Short mmCIF file of C-alpha atoms in Angstrom, two decimals:
data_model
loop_
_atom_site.label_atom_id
_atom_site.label_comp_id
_atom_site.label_asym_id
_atom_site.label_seq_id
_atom_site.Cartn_x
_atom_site.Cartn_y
_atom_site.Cartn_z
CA UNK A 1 -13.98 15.10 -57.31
CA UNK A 2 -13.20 17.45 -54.61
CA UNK A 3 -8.97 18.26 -53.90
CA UNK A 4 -8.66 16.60 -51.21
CA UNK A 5 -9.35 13.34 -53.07
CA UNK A 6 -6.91 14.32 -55.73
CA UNK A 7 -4.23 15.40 -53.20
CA UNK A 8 -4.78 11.36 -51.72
CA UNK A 9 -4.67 10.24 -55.52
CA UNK A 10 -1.49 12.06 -55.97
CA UNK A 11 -0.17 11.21 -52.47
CA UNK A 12 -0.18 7.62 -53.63
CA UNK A 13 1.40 7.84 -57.14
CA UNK A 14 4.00 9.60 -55.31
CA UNK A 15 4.20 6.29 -52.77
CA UNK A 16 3.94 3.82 -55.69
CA UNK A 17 7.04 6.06 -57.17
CA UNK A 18 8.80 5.84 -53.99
CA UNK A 19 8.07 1.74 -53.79
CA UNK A 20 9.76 1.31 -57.00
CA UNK A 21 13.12 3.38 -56.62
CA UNK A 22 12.94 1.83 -53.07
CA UNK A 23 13.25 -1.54 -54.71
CA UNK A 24 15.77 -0.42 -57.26
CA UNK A 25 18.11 0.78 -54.17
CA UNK A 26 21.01 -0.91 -53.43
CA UNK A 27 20.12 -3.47 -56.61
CA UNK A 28 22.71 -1.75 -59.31
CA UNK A 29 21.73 -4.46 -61.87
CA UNK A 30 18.07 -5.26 -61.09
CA UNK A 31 15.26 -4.74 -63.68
CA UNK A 32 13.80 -2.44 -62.19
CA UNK A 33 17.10 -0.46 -61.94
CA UNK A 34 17.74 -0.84 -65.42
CA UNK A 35 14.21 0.38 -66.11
CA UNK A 36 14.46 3.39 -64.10
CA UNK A 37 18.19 4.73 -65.56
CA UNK A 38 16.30 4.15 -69.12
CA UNK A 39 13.74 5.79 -68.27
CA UNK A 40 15.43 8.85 -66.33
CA UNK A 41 17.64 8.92 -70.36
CA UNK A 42 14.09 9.26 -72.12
CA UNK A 43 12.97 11.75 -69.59
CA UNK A 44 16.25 14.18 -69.21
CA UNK A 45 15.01 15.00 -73.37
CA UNK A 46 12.09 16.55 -71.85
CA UNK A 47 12.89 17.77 -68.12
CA UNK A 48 15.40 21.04 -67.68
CA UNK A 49 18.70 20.74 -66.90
CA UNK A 50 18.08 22.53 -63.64
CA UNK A 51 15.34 20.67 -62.38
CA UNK A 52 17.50 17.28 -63.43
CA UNK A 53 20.21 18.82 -60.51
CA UNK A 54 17.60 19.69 -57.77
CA UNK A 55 15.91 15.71 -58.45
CA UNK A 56 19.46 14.14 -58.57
CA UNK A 57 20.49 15.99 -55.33
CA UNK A 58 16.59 14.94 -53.77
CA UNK A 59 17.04 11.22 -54.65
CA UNK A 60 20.62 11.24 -53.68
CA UNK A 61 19.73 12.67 -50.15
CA UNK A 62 16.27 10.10 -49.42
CA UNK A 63 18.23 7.13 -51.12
CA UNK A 64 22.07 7.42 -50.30
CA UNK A 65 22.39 9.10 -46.78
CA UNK A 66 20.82 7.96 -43.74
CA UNK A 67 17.44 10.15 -43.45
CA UNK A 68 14.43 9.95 -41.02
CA UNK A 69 12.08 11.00 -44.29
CA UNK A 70 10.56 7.46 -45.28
CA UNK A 71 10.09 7.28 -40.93
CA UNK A 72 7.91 10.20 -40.80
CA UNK A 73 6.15 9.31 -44.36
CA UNK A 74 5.24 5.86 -42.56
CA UNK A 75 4.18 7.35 -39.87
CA UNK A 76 1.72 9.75 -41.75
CA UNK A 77 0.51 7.15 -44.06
CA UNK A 78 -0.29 4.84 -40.44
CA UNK A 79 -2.10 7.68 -39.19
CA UNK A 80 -3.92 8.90 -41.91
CA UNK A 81 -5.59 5.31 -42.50
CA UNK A 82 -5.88 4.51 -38.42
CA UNK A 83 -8.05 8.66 -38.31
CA UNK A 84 -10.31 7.19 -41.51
CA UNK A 85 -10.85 4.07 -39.94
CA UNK A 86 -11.56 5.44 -36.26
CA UNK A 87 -13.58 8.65 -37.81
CA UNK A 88 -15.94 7.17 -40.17
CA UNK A 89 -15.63 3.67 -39.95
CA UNK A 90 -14.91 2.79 -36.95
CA UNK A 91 -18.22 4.85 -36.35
CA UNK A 92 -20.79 3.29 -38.95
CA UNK A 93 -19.59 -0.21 -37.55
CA UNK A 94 -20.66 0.65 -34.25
CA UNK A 95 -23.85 2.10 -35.33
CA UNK A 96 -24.57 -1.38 -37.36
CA UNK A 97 -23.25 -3.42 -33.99
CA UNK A 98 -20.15 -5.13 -35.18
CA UNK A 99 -18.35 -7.24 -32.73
CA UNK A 100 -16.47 -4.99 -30.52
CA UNK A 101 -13.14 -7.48 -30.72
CA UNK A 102 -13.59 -7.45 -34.69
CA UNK A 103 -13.03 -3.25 -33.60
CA UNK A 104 -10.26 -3.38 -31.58
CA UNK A 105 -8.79 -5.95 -33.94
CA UNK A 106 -6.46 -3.64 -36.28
CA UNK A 107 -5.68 -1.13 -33.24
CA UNK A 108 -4.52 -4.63 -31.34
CA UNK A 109 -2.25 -5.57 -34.05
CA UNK A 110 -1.24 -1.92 -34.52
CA UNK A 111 0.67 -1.92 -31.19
CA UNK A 112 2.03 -4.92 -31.92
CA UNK A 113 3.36 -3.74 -35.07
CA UNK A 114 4.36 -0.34 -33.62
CA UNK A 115 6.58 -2.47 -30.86
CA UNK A 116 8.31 -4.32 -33.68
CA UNK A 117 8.82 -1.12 -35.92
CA UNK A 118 10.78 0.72 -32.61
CA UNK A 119 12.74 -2.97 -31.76
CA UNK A 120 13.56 -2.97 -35.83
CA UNK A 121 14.79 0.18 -35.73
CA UNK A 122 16.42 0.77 -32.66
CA UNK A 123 18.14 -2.31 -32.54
CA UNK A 124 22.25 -3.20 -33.66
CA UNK A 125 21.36 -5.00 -36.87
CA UNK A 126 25.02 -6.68 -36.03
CA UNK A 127 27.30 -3.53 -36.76
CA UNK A 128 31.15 -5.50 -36.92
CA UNK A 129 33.40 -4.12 -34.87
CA UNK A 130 37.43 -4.90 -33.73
CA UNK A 131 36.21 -6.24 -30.68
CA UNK A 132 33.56 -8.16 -31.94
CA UNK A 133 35.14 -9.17 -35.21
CA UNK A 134 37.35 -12.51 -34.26
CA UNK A 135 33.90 -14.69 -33.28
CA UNK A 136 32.18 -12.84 -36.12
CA UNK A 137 34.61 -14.53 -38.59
CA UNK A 138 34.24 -18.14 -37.40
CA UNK A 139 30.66 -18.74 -37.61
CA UNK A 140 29.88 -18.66 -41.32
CA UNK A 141 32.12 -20.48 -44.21
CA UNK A 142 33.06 -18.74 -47.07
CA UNK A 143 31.00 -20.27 -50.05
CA UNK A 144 34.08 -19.24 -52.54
CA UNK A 145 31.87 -17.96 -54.62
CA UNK A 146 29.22 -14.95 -53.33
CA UNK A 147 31.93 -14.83 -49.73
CA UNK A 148 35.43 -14.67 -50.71
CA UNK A 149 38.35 -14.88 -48.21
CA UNK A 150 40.17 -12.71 -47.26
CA UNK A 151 38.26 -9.43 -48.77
CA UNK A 152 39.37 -6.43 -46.36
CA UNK A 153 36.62 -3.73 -46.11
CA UNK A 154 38.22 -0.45 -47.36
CA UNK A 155 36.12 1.79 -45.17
CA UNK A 156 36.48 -0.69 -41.82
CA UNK A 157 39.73 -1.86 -42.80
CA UNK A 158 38.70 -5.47 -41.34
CA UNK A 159 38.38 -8.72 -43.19
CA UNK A 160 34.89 -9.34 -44.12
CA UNK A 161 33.33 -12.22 -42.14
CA UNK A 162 30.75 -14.46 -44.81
CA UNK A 163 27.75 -13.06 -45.28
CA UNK A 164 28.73 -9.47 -44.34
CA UNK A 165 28.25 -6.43 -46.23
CA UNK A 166 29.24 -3.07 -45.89
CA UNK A 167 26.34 0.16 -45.85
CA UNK A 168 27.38 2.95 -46.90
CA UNK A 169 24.31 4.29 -45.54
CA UNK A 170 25.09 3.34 -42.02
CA UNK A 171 29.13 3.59 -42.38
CA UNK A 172 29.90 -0.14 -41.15
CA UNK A 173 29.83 -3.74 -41.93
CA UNK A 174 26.58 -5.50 -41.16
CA UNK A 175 27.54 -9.38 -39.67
CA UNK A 176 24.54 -11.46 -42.10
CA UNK A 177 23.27 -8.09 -43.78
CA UNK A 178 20.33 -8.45 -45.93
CA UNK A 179 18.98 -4.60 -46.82
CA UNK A 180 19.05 -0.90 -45.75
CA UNK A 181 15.10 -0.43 -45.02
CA UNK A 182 14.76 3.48 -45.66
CA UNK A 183 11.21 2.94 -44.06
CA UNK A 184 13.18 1.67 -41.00
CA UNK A 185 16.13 4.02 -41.39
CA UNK A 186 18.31 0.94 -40.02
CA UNK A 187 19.88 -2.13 -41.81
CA UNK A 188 18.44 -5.30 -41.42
CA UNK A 189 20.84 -7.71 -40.65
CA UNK A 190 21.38 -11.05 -38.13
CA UNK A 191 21.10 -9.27 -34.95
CA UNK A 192 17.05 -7.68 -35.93
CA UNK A 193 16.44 -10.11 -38.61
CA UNK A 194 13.70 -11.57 -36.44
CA UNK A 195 12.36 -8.44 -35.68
CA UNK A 196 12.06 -7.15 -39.43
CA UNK A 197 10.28 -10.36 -40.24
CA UNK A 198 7.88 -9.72 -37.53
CA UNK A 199 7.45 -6.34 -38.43
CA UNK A 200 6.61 -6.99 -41.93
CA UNK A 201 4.17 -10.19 -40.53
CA UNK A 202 2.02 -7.92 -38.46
CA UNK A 203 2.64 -4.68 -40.35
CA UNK A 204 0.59 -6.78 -43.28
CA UNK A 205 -2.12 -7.99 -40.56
CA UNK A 206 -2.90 -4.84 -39.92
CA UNK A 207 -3.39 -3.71 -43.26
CA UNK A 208 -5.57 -7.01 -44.30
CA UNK A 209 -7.88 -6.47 -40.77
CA UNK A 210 -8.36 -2.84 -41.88
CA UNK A 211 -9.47 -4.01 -45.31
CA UNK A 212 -11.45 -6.68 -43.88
CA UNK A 213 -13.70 -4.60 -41.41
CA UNK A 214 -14.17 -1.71 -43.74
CA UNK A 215 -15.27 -4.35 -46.56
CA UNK A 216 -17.28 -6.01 -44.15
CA UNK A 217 -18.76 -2.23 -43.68
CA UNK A 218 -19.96 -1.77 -47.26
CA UNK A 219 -21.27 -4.84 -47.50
CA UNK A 220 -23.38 -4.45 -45.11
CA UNK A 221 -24.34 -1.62 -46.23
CA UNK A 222 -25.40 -2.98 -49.84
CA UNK A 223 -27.13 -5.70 -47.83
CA UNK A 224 -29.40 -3.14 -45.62
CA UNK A 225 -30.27 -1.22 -48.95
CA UNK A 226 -31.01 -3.52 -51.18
CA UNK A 227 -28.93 -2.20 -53.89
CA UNK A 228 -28.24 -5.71 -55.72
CA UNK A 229 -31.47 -6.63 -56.24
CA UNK A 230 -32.48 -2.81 -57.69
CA UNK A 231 -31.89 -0.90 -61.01
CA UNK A 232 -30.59 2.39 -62.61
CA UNK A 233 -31.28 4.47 -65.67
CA UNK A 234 -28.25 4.74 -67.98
CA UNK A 235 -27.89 8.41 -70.18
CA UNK A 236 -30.09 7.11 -72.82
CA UNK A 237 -32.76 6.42 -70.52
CA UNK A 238 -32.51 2.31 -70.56
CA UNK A 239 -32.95 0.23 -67.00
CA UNK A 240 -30.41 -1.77 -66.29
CA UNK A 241 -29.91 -4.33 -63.13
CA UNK A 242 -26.92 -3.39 -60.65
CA UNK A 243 -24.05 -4.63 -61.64
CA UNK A 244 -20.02 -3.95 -60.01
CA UNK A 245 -19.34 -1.47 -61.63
CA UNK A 246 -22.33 0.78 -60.55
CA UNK A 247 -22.18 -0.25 -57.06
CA UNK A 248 -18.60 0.90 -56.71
CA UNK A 249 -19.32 3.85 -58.19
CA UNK A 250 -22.51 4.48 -55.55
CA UNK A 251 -20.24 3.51 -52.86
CA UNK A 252 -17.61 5.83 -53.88
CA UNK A 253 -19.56 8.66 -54.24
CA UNK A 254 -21.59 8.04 -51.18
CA UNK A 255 -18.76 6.85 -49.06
CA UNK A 256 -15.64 8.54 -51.00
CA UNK A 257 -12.99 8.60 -48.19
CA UNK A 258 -13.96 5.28 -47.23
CA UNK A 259 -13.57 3.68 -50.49
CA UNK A 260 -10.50 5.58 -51.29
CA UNK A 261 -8.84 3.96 -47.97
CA UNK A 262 -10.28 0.59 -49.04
CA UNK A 263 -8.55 0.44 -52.48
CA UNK A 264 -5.15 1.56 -50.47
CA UNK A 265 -5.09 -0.80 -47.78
CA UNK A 266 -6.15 -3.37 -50.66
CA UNK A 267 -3.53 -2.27 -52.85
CA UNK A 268 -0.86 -2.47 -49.39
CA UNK A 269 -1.88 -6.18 -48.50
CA UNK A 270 -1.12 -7.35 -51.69
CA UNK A 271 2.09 -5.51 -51.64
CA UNK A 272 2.93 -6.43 -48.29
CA UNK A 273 1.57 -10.34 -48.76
CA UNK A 274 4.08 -10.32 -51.54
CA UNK A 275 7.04 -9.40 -50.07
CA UNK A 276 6.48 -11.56 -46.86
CA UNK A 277 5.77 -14.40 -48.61
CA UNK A 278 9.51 -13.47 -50.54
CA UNK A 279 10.99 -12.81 -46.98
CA UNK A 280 9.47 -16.28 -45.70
CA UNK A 281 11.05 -17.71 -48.35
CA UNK A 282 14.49 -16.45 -47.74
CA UNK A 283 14.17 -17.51 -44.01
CA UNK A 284 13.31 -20.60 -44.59
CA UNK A 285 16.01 -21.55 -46.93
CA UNK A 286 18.37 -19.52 -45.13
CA UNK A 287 19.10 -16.89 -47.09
CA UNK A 288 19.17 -12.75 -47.37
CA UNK A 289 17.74 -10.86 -50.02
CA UNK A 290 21.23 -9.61 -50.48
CA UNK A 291 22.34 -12.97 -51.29
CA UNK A 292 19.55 -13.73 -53.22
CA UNK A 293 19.90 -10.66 -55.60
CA UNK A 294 23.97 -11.43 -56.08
CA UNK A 295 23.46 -15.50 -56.70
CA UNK A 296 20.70 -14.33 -59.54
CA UNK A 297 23.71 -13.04 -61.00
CA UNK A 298 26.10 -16.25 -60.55
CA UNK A 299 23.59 -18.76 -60.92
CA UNK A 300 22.14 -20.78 -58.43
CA UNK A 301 20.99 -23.93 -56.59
CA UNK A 302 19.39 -23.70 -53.30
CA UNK A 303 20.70 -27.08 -51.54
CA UNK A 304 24.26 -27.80 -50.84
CA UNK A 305 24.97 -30.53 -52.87
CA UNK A 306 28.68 -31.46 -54.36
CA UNK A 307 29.78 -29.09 -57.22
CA UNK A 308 31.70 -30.26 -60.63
CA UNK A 309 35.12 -28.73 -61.19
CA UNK A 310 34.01 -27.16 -64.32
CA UNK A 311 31.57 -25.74 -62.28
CA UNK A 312 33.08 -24.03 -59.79
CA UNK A 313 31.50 -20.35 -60.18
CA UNK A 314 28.38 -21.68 -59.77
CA UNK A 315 26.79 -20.57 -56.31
CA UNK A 316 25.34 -23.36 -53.79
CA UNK A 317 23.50 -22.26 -50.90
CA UNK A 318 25.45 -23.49 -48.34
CA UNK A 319 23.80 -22.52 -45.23
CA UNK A 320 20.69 -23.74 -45.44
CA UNK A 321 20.14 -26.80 -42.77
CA UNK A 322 16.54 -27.21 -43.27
CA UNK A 323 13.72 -25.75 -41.99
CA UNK A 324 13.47 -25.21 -38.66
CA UNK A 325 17.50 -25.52 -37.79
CA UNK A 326 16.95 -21.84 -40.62
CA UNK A 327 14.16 -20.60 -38.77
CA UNK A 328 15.70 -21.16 -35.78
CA UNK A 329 18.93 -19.47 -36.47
CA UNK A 330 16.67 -16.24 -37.46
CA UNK A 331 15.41 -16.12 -33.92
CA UNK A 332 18.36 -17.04 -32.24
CA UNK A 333 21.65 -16.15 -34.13
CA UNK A 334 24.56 -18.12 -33.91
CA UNK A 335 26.32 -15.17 -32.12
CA UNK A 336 24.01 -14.93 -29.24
CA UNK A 337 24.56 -19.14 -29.01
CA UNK A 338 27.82 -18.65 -28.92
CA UNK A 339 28.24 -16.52 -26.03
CA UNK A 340 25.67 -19.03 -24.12
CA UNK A 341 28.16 -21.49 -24.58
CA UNK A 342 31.08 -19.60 -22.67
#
């Protein structure tokens, strides 16, 4: 195994790392969160005291200040799987005469995704401000329960609409906030809500087409050589018919970057597919992963319905109004109507 596969090998671990305290962030009582703090307690046995400081101060600067890091690391990772796909197989498909539009596929979806990445990021994610503050605070109830009345910001020293939060990261309230994304170094709240969702749509397109034309690729390949319908020699000198196992490890040592980039992009569809399908879930119920994390916490029921008065702590999703009235009010916040209607 030559280093630069190891350096990829480690490159990921590293990600997968990153993934998880990425989850944990901004979650104080998640599971993962509570895995990681017992985990950093078995650990600080082992690790020196010095080294403990110089991680602390690391984490504390990529996960609690605003930091273009995670920007550039996307960035990399993009390009280092869009030069393997255009150098080799990008290359090999062209030689076997693949469809030129199943080609230009993932760069197509690329630009889209690159045009929702700058919108995400560059856009007001619905920063509350004194001016802006007085509308803010009319167009979402207070639920009693997750939204209290009356809650002043310390930092902002304004009363927190419902469904505001403050970030610390970003130094102001966020009008419907739902996350810091350190990958977008921006919050994600009801102003680019319908950006981020687009961003993670095609952002996980482009990842399956990439997977999807390289597998195509090697399958191809198997198909032109025969390889299923052959046989190997084991140590000992037996035959044996070609089975999965051997024909990934042909592939891999034939085609090594190739593979490698396969079982990423793999590995970042299912990831991705995941976490949209979460974040399709959230818009269609009308809800923000912040919200969803604190009513885990209080309890829940997703549909408004009339609440006992021994039950009062109990959160009820009270903004939900079906459908497409939610998905609707994704793509076209109730701010923006509001100022069509003056």
């Amino acid at each position: 195994m030559d280093f630069l596969t190891l350096f990829l090998i480690y490159v990921c671990f590293v990600l997968a790392t990153i993934a998880l305290l990425c989850a944990c962030s901004g979650r104080r009582e998640s599971f993962l969160t509570r895995s990681a703090n017992s985990a950093s307690q078995v650990v600080s046995f082992v690790i020196p005291t010095w080294l403990q400081r110089v991680t602390h101060r690391v984490l504390h600067r990529l996960f609690h200040t605003r930091s273009c890091v995670f920007v550039v690391l996307h960035i990399a990772l993009q390009a280092a799987v869009y030069w393997e796909y255009s150098w080799e197989v990008c290359v090999y498909c062209w030689e076997l005469q693949f469809p030129l539009l199943l080609l230009l596929l993932p760069y197509l979806l690329l630009v889209g995704n690159l045009g929702c990445f700058l919108l995400c990021s560059r856009a007001d994610p619905g920063v509350i401000t004194k001016s802006n503050h007085g509308s803010l605070v009319k167009i979402y109830a207070y639920d009693g329960v997750l939204f209290q009345e009356g809650i002043v910001c310390p930092t902002c020293q304004v009363e927190k609409p419902a469904r505001s939060k403050h970030c610390s990261l970003c130094g102001g309230c966020v009008h419907r906030f739902d996350h810091h994304c350190v990958w977008l170094n921006n919050c994600v709240g009801a102003s680019n809500g319908h950006y981020f969702l687009l961003y993670l749509l095609t952002l996980t397109a482009t990842a399956a087409a990439v997977a999807a034309v390289t597998t195509a690729l090697l399958l191809r390949v198997v198909l032109l050589a025969g390889l299923m319908q052959g046989s190997y020699l084991d140590d000992q000198g037996e035959e044996h018919a070609v089975d999965i196992l051997f024909l990934i490890q042909h592939l891999f040592l034939t085609f090594p970057r190739i593979v490698f980039m396969l079982g990423f992009v793999i590995l970042l569809t299912l990831v991705l597919g995941v976490y949209c399908c979460f974040n399709l879930y959230l818009a269609l119920t009308n809800q923000t992963s912040n919200e969803w994390f604190k009513s885990r916490r209080s309890g829940c029921s997703h549909h408004p319905t009339l609440q006992p008065p021994q039950r009062r702590g109990v959160y009820k999703n009270i903004y939900s109004k079906g459908v497409w009235m939610n998905l609707k009010e994704i793509f076209k916040p109730p701010m923006v109507l509001e100022r069509k209607k003056k």
